[in-house]
């Protein structure tokens, strides 16, 4: 008995059903686990210790405490002492990200500088807040021999408590100059750091204005790129071809010049001339290899341009239609903001829970400092790893939701013949479809990316830890593995994006959608290569244009305002923000182009424009199809005429059959 595989049919937007439901349940269970970690930190007091602070004996400030076995001075009533005071607040361990100073609970933070132990005694008597260790009496500070180890380092800088976290922090930030110098390695003294900070503060209005300018430029470029895409694409093509020809010609000219130099030098019979000739001969051999390689590259490039010229026209048409999509769906421009806000909120939550985990667990005495710390021990320490995996998976899930939402809106636009009958809010409709039917598909796709990203990040961590210790072979192997995993991640990201688009079209599961999208992409491999190569470069030029325009405007404005001399840091901040904004918006444009191409490939595969099988595509893409068909008909007529000529010539030259004679 034989089984025949049914042909895959694309029925855009006809059926809608839940996809990958088990993965949605798995992701829900995983998120419940993430929430359980948060609940665990609150139930065990980790959150309270982070918010209210705790001293070096394990007492949480602002509340009654229970005795900790083996820890002296624990179990104190600190109800009236709500603030954490560090005896040496500038003693910061940058590697472990911890303050190594002893901490105490006090009722009042010192708001003025205390220079002597008499000042400490006076502050303790007047404010009822003892700044030395609990076992020392405040009125005996100046005479106690323990004052050098268990009292704050003099002079005590004036401080005030943080608004939420009740820590006494020095008012003068120069206290952290050493930390700042370690983080910002190019800072050699405090004057440079202060001048940079002063420059940023003096230009904060200009920085905000330039950031808004980058935002406006990005939005304008997305709209007008549909009109200048043809110019950009052909300029890029001409630049690459002319650059390759020029580079190859220069290499051959340099090779010929070296050969002539060798011949002239050999005509001289001195010892120095022979050495110079030998050196020139070696250089000529190297240049010959380079010239041959450049020639091969140029020939391949010219052939690719020759065969892909039609695909370049398709890229221009897709850019034109993508511009129309943003005009019909203006809310697409807000999608990066929504995604960034969701990521920001999740990262804030994740960081907060990570800090809670840092103060959760059993009290342990640090052998180096003698201070009491809280650490997770036993199986509980794996909660940190679980939390780290959650950072990657949920972040990828949020990004995948953006891709699915945009794909759903673009698919709705493409496969709606009458654009006047589009939904009122296609983005909102796509988001609702995602939440109702396809969260499992998004969870599965993001999990696959997570599986690739985790080993890559682990190898990067190992590489950094072994820097300078491993041999050359191990270093090369590590870098090769990291590079391969990075390439695999990029390929999977591209395939996932097309799988989400296929799911938005047919409402199929992730694996089915990925397979169908992969088949379509393989059938249009040359078109995919042209769109990715040409399109990505054009969008990269757009990013460079926005960054350079913003930087130029920044130079003009900063030159106009001469209140300070430091421009470096404000310009760096503005350029980084401009690149981030341009990347977000133009990456959205890139997603739209990729989804449009998949829809176009499906449309041309299953429709031919005849009654009952009409195209869904836009007029610009229709013109591209018509032009392609005309070229194919011209080529077909040329081939048929050539066949007729060959057949006629063959008939004229055919010999007579034996036994026949002419009349």
XYZ file of C-alpha atoms in Angstrom:
663
model
C 0.000 0.000 0.000
C 1.486 3.349 -1.041
C 0.818 6.708 0.525
C 0.876 9.875 -1.526
C 1.790 13.107 0.167
C -0.873 15.765 -0.264
C 0.263 19.033 -1.771
C 0.586 21.889 0.697
C -2.073 24.540 0.088
C -1.767 28.120 1.244
C -5.102 29.603 2.294
C -4.309 33.058 3.584
C -6.424 34.244 6.525
C -9.130 31.620 5.898
C -8.776 29.388 8.966
C -7.591 30.276 12.450
C -6.821 27.806 15.235
C -4.531 27.508 18.267
C -0.996 26.435 17.435
C 1.653 24.719 19.600
C -0.559 24.626 22.683
C 1.843 22.332 24.662
C 4.595 24.920 24.277
C 2.271 27.635 25.541
C 1.575 25.521 28.619
C 5.317 24.867 29.080
C 6.082 28.579 28.816
C 3.302 29.358 31.287
C 4.766 26.858 33.768
C 8.207 28.404 33.268
C 6.849 31.910 33.956
C 5.117 30.580 37.082
C 8.536 29.299 38.167
C 10.008 32.770 37.597
C 7.228 34.242 39.722
C 7.843 31.619 42.399
C 11.446 32.790 42.714
C 10.148 36.307 43.350
C 7.726 34.963 45.969
C 10.507 32.929 47.584
C 12.720 36.012 47.989
C 9.857 37.882 49.670
C 8.872 34.976 51.935
C 12.440 34.357 53.135
C 13.170 38.026 53.783
C 15.539 38.666 50.900
C 13.383 41.465 49.503
C 13.081 43.098 52.934
C 16.844 42.916 53.473
C 17.430 44.581 50.105
C 14.858 47.348 50.590
C 15.438 48.108 54.280
C 19.076 47.037 54.370
C 20.922 44.920 56.918
C 24.039 45.307 58.995
C 27.173 43.173 59.119
C 25.685 40.996 61.884
C 22.618 39.886 59.887
C 20.127 42.333 61.494
C 17.561 43.871 59.153
C 17.265 47.582 59.843
C 13.923 49.037 60.942
C 12.515 45.853 62.519
C 12.981 43.266 65.279
C 15.341 40.418 64.438
C 15.814 36.843 65.559
C 19.094 35.519 66.894
C 21.327 33.872 64.286
C 23.206 30.923 65.684
C 26.940 31.510 65.853
C 26.741 35.216 64.924
C 27.371 37.655 67.729
C 25.374 40.895 68.000
C 22.577 39.363 65.922
C 18.917 39.313 66.971
C 18.859 43.012 67.933
C 15.778 45.220 67.953
C 16.491 47.761 65.216
C 12.989 49.255 65.018
C 14.248 52.798 65.619
C 17.313 52.392 63.420
C 16.041 52.533 59.820
C 19.170 53.527 57.903
C 22.259 51.543 56.863
C 25.546 53.342 57.525
C 28.837 52.101 56.010
C 31.997 52.701 57.988
C 33.997 53.059 54.755
C 31.484 53.662 51.910
C 34.205 54.127 49.290
C 35.665 50.653 49.830
C 33.986 49.027 46.805
C 34.892 45.659 45.335
C 34.315 46.219 41.619
C 34.784 42.571 40.627
C 32.301 41.189 43.178
C 30.142 44.333 42.994
C 29.984 44.577 46.813
C 30.800 47.177 49.440
C 33.462 45.523 51.617
C 32.952 47.983 54.475
C 31.260 47.075 57.771
C 27.598 48.174 57.866
C 25.540 49.287 60.874
C 21.927 50.294 61.448
C 21.604 53.913 62.594
C 18.682 56.205 63.338
C 20.101 59.291 61.571
C 22.605 59.725 58.742
C 25.379 62.257 59.446
C 24.478 65.365 57.432
C 27.746 67.184 58.150
C 31.398 66.214 57.991
C 32.773 64.568 61.158
C 36.542 65.036 61.378
C 37.464 63.674 64.831
C 36.331 61.034 67.300
C 35.064 63.889 69.481
C 32.722 64.768 66.605
C 31.552 61.119 66.549
C 30.903 61.254 70.298
C 29.007 64.563 70.007
C 26.894 63.188 67.113
C 26.043 60.033 69.129
C 25.012 62.051 72.211
C 22.928 64.652 70.376
C 21.236 62.381 67.770
C 21.156 59.068 69.648
C 22.817 57.469 66.596
C 26.063 55.612 67.295
C 28.290 55.333 64.229
C 30.701 52.770 65.726
C 30.065 49.059 66.293
C 27.214 48.237 68.695
C 29.424 46.958 71.544
C 31.196 50.330 71.840
C 29.676 53.020 74.041
C 29.241 56.370 72.298
C 30.569 58.521 75.147
C 33.858 56.530 75.203
C 34.724 56.772 71.475
C 37.810 59.037 71.818
C 39.521 56.751 74.372
C 38.697 53.253 73.124
C 41.578 51.317 71.477
C 39.058 49.529 69.161
C 38.037 52.826 67.564
C 40.490 52.397 64.667
C 38.895 49.093 63.536
C 35.247 49.442 64.581
C 34.585 53.136 63.970
C 34.126 54.862 60.602
C 37.108 56.034 58.626
C 37.819 59.695 59.301
C 36.784 62.151 58.104
C 33.163 60.944 57.791
C 31.689 62.629 54.696
C 28.202 64.217 54.931
C 25.528 61.860 53.634
C 21.808 61.477 53.172
C 19.497 58.490 52.752
C 18.296 57.238 49.377
C 14.570 57.789 48.658
C 13.607 54.084 48.537
C 16.629 52.109 49.730
C 17.490 53.385 53.202
C 21.258 53.652 52.812
C 23.392 56.563 53.945
C 25.173 57.656 50.772
C 27.865 60.372 50.614
C 26.677 63.638 49.098
C 30.022 64.284 47.371
C 30.415 61.868 44.436
C 34.205 62.316 44.522
C 34.071 59.629 47.217
C 33.590 57.184 44.334
C 36.372 58.598 42.161
C 38.373 55.373 42.425
C 35.367 53.351 41.312
C 34.692 55.745 38.450
C 38.310 55.524 37.314
C 38.125 51.736 37.285
C 34.933 51.715 35.226
C 35.982 54.480 32.849
C 39.509 53.338 32.116
C 40.542 56.402 30.158
C 40.002 58.709 33.139
C 43.369 59.514 34.673
C 42.275 62.081 37.235
C 39.130 63.506 38.773
C 39.339 66.738 36.784
C 38.681 64.866 33.513
C 35.725 63.012 35.028
C 34.256 66.203 36.477
C 34.653 68.059 33.185
C 32.904 65.246 31.283
C 30.011 65.187 33.734
C 29.824 68.986 33.654
C 29.665 68.870 29.855
C 26.763 66.428 29.915
C 24.838 68.403 32.540
C 25.378 71.711 30.730
C 24.194 70.234 27.416
C 21.288 68.117 28.660
C 18.755 70.235 26.739
C 20.781 69.900 23.535
C 21.160 66.144 24.075
C 17.386 65.702 24.465
C 16.772 67.838 21.384
C 19.246 65.846 19.287
C 17.709 62.567 20.435
C 14.305 63.834 19.297
C 15.914 64.876 15.997
C 17.225 61.315 15.488
C 13.743 59.998 16.213
C 12.124 62.329 13.666
C 14.775 61.582 11.034
C 14.215 57.842 11.443
C 10.460 58.181 10.978
C 10.875 60.458 7.939
C 13.427 58.139 6.333
C 11.056 55.167 6.635
C 8.438 57.097 4.658
C 10.641 58.610 1.942
C 12.805 55.528 1.381
C 10.100 54.198 -0.941
C 10.809 57.138 -3.282
C 14.615 56.994 -3.170
C 15.063 53.222 -2.951
C 15.743 52.876 -6.679
C 18.422 55.575 -6.567
C 20.049 54.060 -3.448
C 20.059 50.525 -4.856
C 21.575 51.475 -8.200
C 24.132 53.785 -6.571
C 25.117 50.894 -4.301
C 25.373 48.493 -7.255
C 27.440 50.909 -9.330
C 29.706 51.738 -6.371
C 30.438 48.082 -5.633
C 31.137 47.220 -9.274
C 33.308 50.294 -9.945
C 35.129 49.841 -6.636
C 35.950 46.214 -7.459
C 37.160 47.123 -10.955
C 39.269 49.994 -9.612
C 40.795 47.861 -6.840
C 41.663 45.069 -9.280
C 43.202 47.515 -11.750
C 45.328 49.144 -9.033
C 46.642 45.767 -7.868
C 47.613 44.780 -11.401
C 49.277 48.185 -11.929
C 51.266 47.771 -8.702
C 52.325 44.253 -9.756
C 53.516 45.480 -13.158
C 55.343 48.383 -11.496
C 57.160 45.987 -9.150
C 58.125 43.726 -12.067
C 59.605 46.680 -13.937
C 61.505 47.650 -10.780
C 62.928 44.127 -10.519
C 64.106 44.193 -14.153
C 65.784 47.581 -13.700
C 67.491 46.485 -10.492
C 68.789 43.240 -11.986
C 70.579 45.223 -14.683
C 72.870 46.567 -11.936
C 75.543 44.145 -10.734
C 76.012 45.429 -7.159
C 75.280 43.373 -4.017
C 72.709 45.900 -2.718
C 70.891 45.860 -6.032
C 70.563 42.072 -5.846
C 69.056 42.247 -2.330
C 66.645 44.978 -3.440
C 65.664 42.903 -6.472
C 65.023 39.864 -4.278
C 62.768 41.920 -1.997
C 60.898 43.423 -4.955
C 60.426 39.942 -6.430
C 58.820 38.728 -3.187
C 56.525 41.748 -3.098
C 55.608 41.173 -6.722
C 54.672 37.555 -5.998
C 52.422 38.662 -3.145
C 50.814 41.335 -5.323
C 50.276 38.760 -8.069
C 48.346 36.529 -5.666
C 46.257 39.500 -4.500
C 45.617 40.646 -8.062
C 44.498 37.183 -9.189
C 42.205 36.852 -6.156
C 40.744 40.321 -6.800
C 40.209 39.451 -10.460
C 38.373 36.243 -9.589
C 36.244 38.138 -7.050
C 35.427 40.868 -9.585
C 34.469 38.364 -12.291
C 32.209 36.483 -9.853
C 30.690 39.777 -8.707
C 30.002 40.897 -12.283
C 28.400 37.554 -13.094
C 26.255 37.756 -9.963
C 25.183 41.287 -10.846
C 24.382 40.122 -14.380
C 22.233 37.226 -13.207
C 20.673 39.086 -10.266
C 19.755 42.334 -12.021
C 16.101 41.257 -12.134
C 16.187 40.480 -8.423
C 17.522 43.978 -7.731
C 14.405 45.333 -9.449
C 12.341 43.151 -7.095
C 14.158 44.657 -4.089
C 13.272 48.154 -5.323
C 9.621 47.151 -5.763
C 9.485 45.620 -2.270
C 10.958 48.772 -0.742
C 8.329 50.806 -2.579
C 5.496 48.619 -1.262
C 6.994 48.618 2.254
C 6.751 52.410 2.232
C 3.057 52.095 1.337
C 2.576 49.632 4.200
C 3.806 52.213 6.709
C 1.474 54.805 5.193
C -1.550 52.475 5.500
C -0.400 51.119 8.899
C 1.153 54.127 10.684
C 0.955 52.396 14.075
C 3.785 50.127 12.928
C 6.152 52.976 13.808
C 5.050 52.685 17.445
C 5.826 48.977 17.632
C 9.535 49.464 18.544
C 8.476 51.707 21.444
C 6.041 49.092 22.766
C 8.660 46.344 22.486
C 11.342 48.483 24.111
C 8.977 49.409 26.950
C 8.066 45.749 27.511
C 11.749 44.758 27.531
C 12.591 47.636 29.872
C 9.894 46.631 32.358
C 10.931 42.985 32.248
C 14.651 43.829 32.652
C 13.824 46.059 35.623
C 11.803 43.230 37.209
C 14.556 40.711 36.455
C 17.272 42.941 37.933
C 15.176 43.578 41.034
C 14.617 39.856 41.629
C 18.331 39.223 41.027
C 19.130 41.757 43.741
C 16.607 40.047 46.004
C 18.373 36.735 45.350
C 21.649 38.374 46.374
C 20.253 38.937 49.891
C 18.347 35.632 50.138
C 19.527 32.430 51.746
C 21.367 31.353 54.846
C 23.671 33.681 56.846
C 27.339 32.926 56.128
C 30.367 34.655 57.597
C 32.816 35.915 54.994
C 36.265 34.563 55.876
C 38.045 37.493 54.228
C 36.123 40.377 55.777
C 34.471 38.705 58.786
C 31.107 40.198 57.778
C 27.830 38.261 57.688
C 26.354 37.703 54.217
C 23.320 35.795 52.942
C 23.937 33.149 50.304
C 21.884 30.458 48.607
C 23.225 26.995 49.406
C 22.412 23.489 48.209
C 19.786 23.047 45.464
C 18.516 26.593 46.038
C 21.600 28.038 44.325
C 20.256 26.746 40.996
C 17.496 29.344 41.217
C 20.016 31.905 39.979
C 20.693 29.807 36.860
C 16.953 29.336 36.325
C 16.540 33.091 36.633
C 19.363 33.666 34.105
C 17.724 31.332 31.553
C 14.497 33.250 32.120
C 16.236 36.477 31.113
C 17.165 35.039 27.706
C 13.964 33.106 26.963
C 11.494 35.814 27.982
C 13.522 38.545 26.226
C 13.514 36.476 23.034
C 9.803 35.796 23.560
C 9.062 39.541 23.679
C 11.088 40.143 20.503
C 9.336 37.219 18.797
C 5.950 38.683 19.761
C 6.953 41.851 17.927
C 7.910 39.853 14.832
C 4.648 37.906 14.902
C 2.570 41.056 15.420
C 4.238 42.888 12.540
C 4.019 39.795 10.316
C 0.309 39.419 11.061
C -0.399 43.068 10.205
C 1.629 42.942 6.952
C 0.021 39.641 5.914
C -3.426 41.149 6.501
C -2.462 44.156 4.377
C -1.040 42.040 1.540
C -3.835 39.485 1.264
C -6.665 42.034 1.489
C -7.506 42.844 -2.134
C -9.460 45.999 -1.343
C -7.209 48.094 0.904
C -10.228 50.186 1.919
C -11.593 47.115 3.716
C -8.595 46.730 6.004
C -9.381 46.430 9.724
C -9.538 49.720 11.588
C -6.432 48.806 13.589
C -4.528 45.943 11.867
C -1.784 46.073 14.520
C -4.298 45.626 17.341
C -6.072 42.837 15.427
C -2.755 41.087 14.852
C -1.856 41.413 18.552
C -5.205 39.922 19.592
C -4.759 37.004 17.154
C -1.294 36.420 18.589
C -2.553 36.335 22.179
C -5.523 34.139 21.323
C -3.980 31.613 18.934
C -0.193 31.759 18.525
C 1.578 32.350 21.854
C 2.717 28.719 21.822
C 4.367 29.163 18.414
C 6.202 32.251 19.627
C 7.289 30.428 22.796
C 8.681 27.518 20.785
C 10.573 29.741 18.341
C 12.099 31.841 21.125
C 13.104 28.688 23.023
C 15.063 27.443 19.994
C 16.987 30.729 19.900
C 17.599 30.408 23.646
C 19.079 26.925 23.183
C 21.651 28.374 20.778
C 22.337 31.580 22.702
C 23.058 29.948 26.086
C 26.076 27.857 24.938
C 27.409 30.839 22.964
C 27.257 33.083 26.030
C 28.827 30.318 28.136
C 31.717 29.938 25.671
C 32.186 33.712 25.641
C 32.376 33.655 29.440
C 34.942 30.817 29.356
C 36.962 32.685 26.739
C 37.062 35.820 28.889
C 38.006 33.860 31.995
C 40.840 32.059 30.204
C 42.154 35.140 28.424
C 45.943 35.016 28.487
C 46.026 31.486 29.957
C 44.939 29.205 27.112
C 47.167 28.228 24.204
C 46.676 29.455 20.649
C 44.889 26.285 19.516
C 42.325 26.420 22.332
C 41.754 30.126 21.731
C 41.167 29.501 18.028
C 38.761 26.628 18.763
C 36.772 28.741 21.223
C 36.486 31.652 18.803
C 35.479 29.284 15.995
C 32.719 27.730 18.109
C 31.479 31.159 19.190
C 31.428 32.345 15.576
C 29.595 29.217 14.366
C 26.973 29.529 17.088
C 26.525 33.217 16.246
C 25.969 32.372 12.561
C 23.554 29.600 13.507
C 21.643 32.016 15.747
C 21.318 34.556 12.911
C 20.096 31.896 10.476
C 17.553 30.603 12.984
C 16.380 34.143 13.664
C 15.729 34.667 9.953
C 13.978 31.305 9.605
C 11.899 31.961 12.738
C 10.769 35.308 11.380
C 9.558 33.671 8.162
C 7.957 30.869 10.178
C 5.958 33.464 12.136
C 4.832 35.013 8.850
C 3.757 31.572 7.564
C 1.845 30.998 10.806
C 0.133 34.384 10.366
C -0.894 33.350 6.837
C -2.070 29.768 7.374
C -2.355 29.388 11.170
C -0.084 26.324 11.189
C 2.253 25.111 13.941
C 5.821 26.335 14.220
C 7.496 23.288 12.645
C 5.024 23.157 9.743
C 5.354 26.884 9.151
C 9.158 26.740 9.314
C 9.218 23.871 6.799
C 6.834 25.638 4.392
C 8.721 28.925 4.670
C 12.056 27.142 4.154
C 10.766 25.488 0.947
C 9.603 28.849 -0.392
C 12.932 30.498 0.470
C 14.963 27.712 -1.166
C 12.865 27.983 -4.342
C 13.674 31.715 -4.417
C 17.269 31.504 -3.187
C 18.680 34.069 -5.644
C 15.921 36.548 -4.845
C 16.526 36.053 -1.113
C 20.264 36.652 -1.577
C 19.657 39.833 -3.577
C 17.117 41.233 -1.124
C 19.292 40.489 1.912
C 22.518 41.765 0.338
C 21.188 44.883 -1.365
C 18.395 45.657 1.077
C 20.518 45.279 4.207
C 23.212 47.522 2.775
C 20.686 50.210 1.847
C 19.243 50.117 5.362
C 22.770 50.257 6.791
C 23.382 53.386 4.724
C 20.177 54.786 6.210
C 21.477 54.189 9.736
C 24.787 55.867 8.901
C 22.895 58.809 7.374
C 20.822 59.337 10.520
C 23.827 59.050 12.859
C 26.015 61.409 10.812
C 23.206 63.957 10.387
C 22.513 63.945 14.125
C 26.230 64.201 14.941
C 26.661 67.113 12.513
C 23.714 68.955 14.069
C 25.225 68.227 17.491
C 28.574 69.741 16.511
C 26.844 72.899 15.272
C 24.745 73.280 18.420
C 27.584 72.520 20.803
C 29.814 74.963 18.960
C 27.107 77.613 19.313
C 26.887 77.043 23.076
C 30.369 77.739 24.451
C 29.685 77.361 28.178
C 31.962 74.329 28.384
C 34.768 72.734 26.419
C 33.965 68.992 26.602
C 32.028 67.736 23.571
C 33.127 64.107 23.539
C 30.701 62.521 25.979
C 27.568 64.439 24.826
C 28.293 63.541 21.202
C 28.930 59.886 22.071
C 25.615 59.711 23.967
C 23.736 61.338 21.079
C 25.345 59.119 18.410
C 24.648 55.935 20.378
C 21.018 56.931 20.878
C 20.677 57.909 17.205
C 22.082 54.549 16.078
C 19.789 52.685 18.496
C 16.694 54.540 17.256
C 17.678 54.144 13.592
C 18.367 50.446 14.139
C 14.961 49.906 15.782
C 13.006 51.681 13.041
C 14.938 50.383 10.041
C 14.941 46.855 11.478
C 11.156 47.190 11.531
C 11.356 48.195 7.859
C 13.524 45.133 7.195
C 10.960 42.836 8.842
C 8.204 44.329 6.681
C 10.269 43.778 3.510
C 10.990 40.136 4.440
C 7.317 39.401 5.161
C 6.255 41.106 1.925
C 8.723 38.955 -0.013
C 7.358 35.732 1.504
C 3.808 36.823 0.651
C 4.918 37.754 -2.877
C 6.645 34.384 -3.388
C 3.511 32.524 -2.246
C 1.315 34.739 -4.406
C 3.328 34.151 -7.587
C 3.595 30.406 -6.906
C -0.129 29.723 -6.486
C -1.685 32.506 -8.584
C -1.164 33.543 -12.204
C -3.559 36.469 -12.673
C -6.238 34.459 -14.497
C -9.910 34.615 -13.385
C -10.267 32.713 -10.122
C -6.535 32.902 -9.469
C -6.028 36.654 -9.314
C -2.934 38.134 -7.719
C -3.097 39.802 -4.307
C 0.013 41.920 -4.872
C 0.373 45.678 -5.092
C 0.596 47.537 -8.415
C 4.369 48.027 -8.081
C 4.929 44.284 -7.678
C 2.424 43.626 -10.491
C 4.529 45.810 -12.796
C 7.603 43.805 -11.825
C 5.794 40.536 -12.674
C 4.569 41.920 -16.008
C 8.053 43.115 -16.948
C 9.495 39.719 -16.028
C 6.867 37.972 -18.162
C 7.614 40.246 -21.127
C 11.314 39.444 -20.878
C 10.502 35.739 -20.648
C 8.234 35.948 -23.737
C 10.948 37.786 -25.683
C 13.500 35.168 -24.661
C 11.047 32.374 -25.546
C 10.406 33.853 -29.006
C 14.152 34.142 -29.545
C 14.646 30.495 -28.629
C 11.722 29.350 -30.855
C 13.055 31.310 -33.847
C 16.472 29.801 -33.356
C 14.868 26.341 -33.261
C 12.926 27.040 -36.474
C 16.066 28.244 -38.254
C 17.939 25.138 -37.206
C 15.085 22.868 -38.338
C 14.781 24.637 -41.739
C 18.506 24.423 -42.354
C 18.400 20.762 -41.404
C 15.565 20.140 -43.883
C 17.405 21.893 -46.720
C 20.575 19.923 -46.147
C 18.828 16.565 -45.712
C 20.003 14.090 -48.448
C 17.455 12.423 -50.736
C 16.318 8.964 -49.869
C 17.827 6.200 -52.006
C 15.743 5.108 -54.966
C 14.191 8.547 -55.628
C 14.864 10.820 -58.518
C 13.920 14.336 -59.389
C 11.485 15.013 -62.080
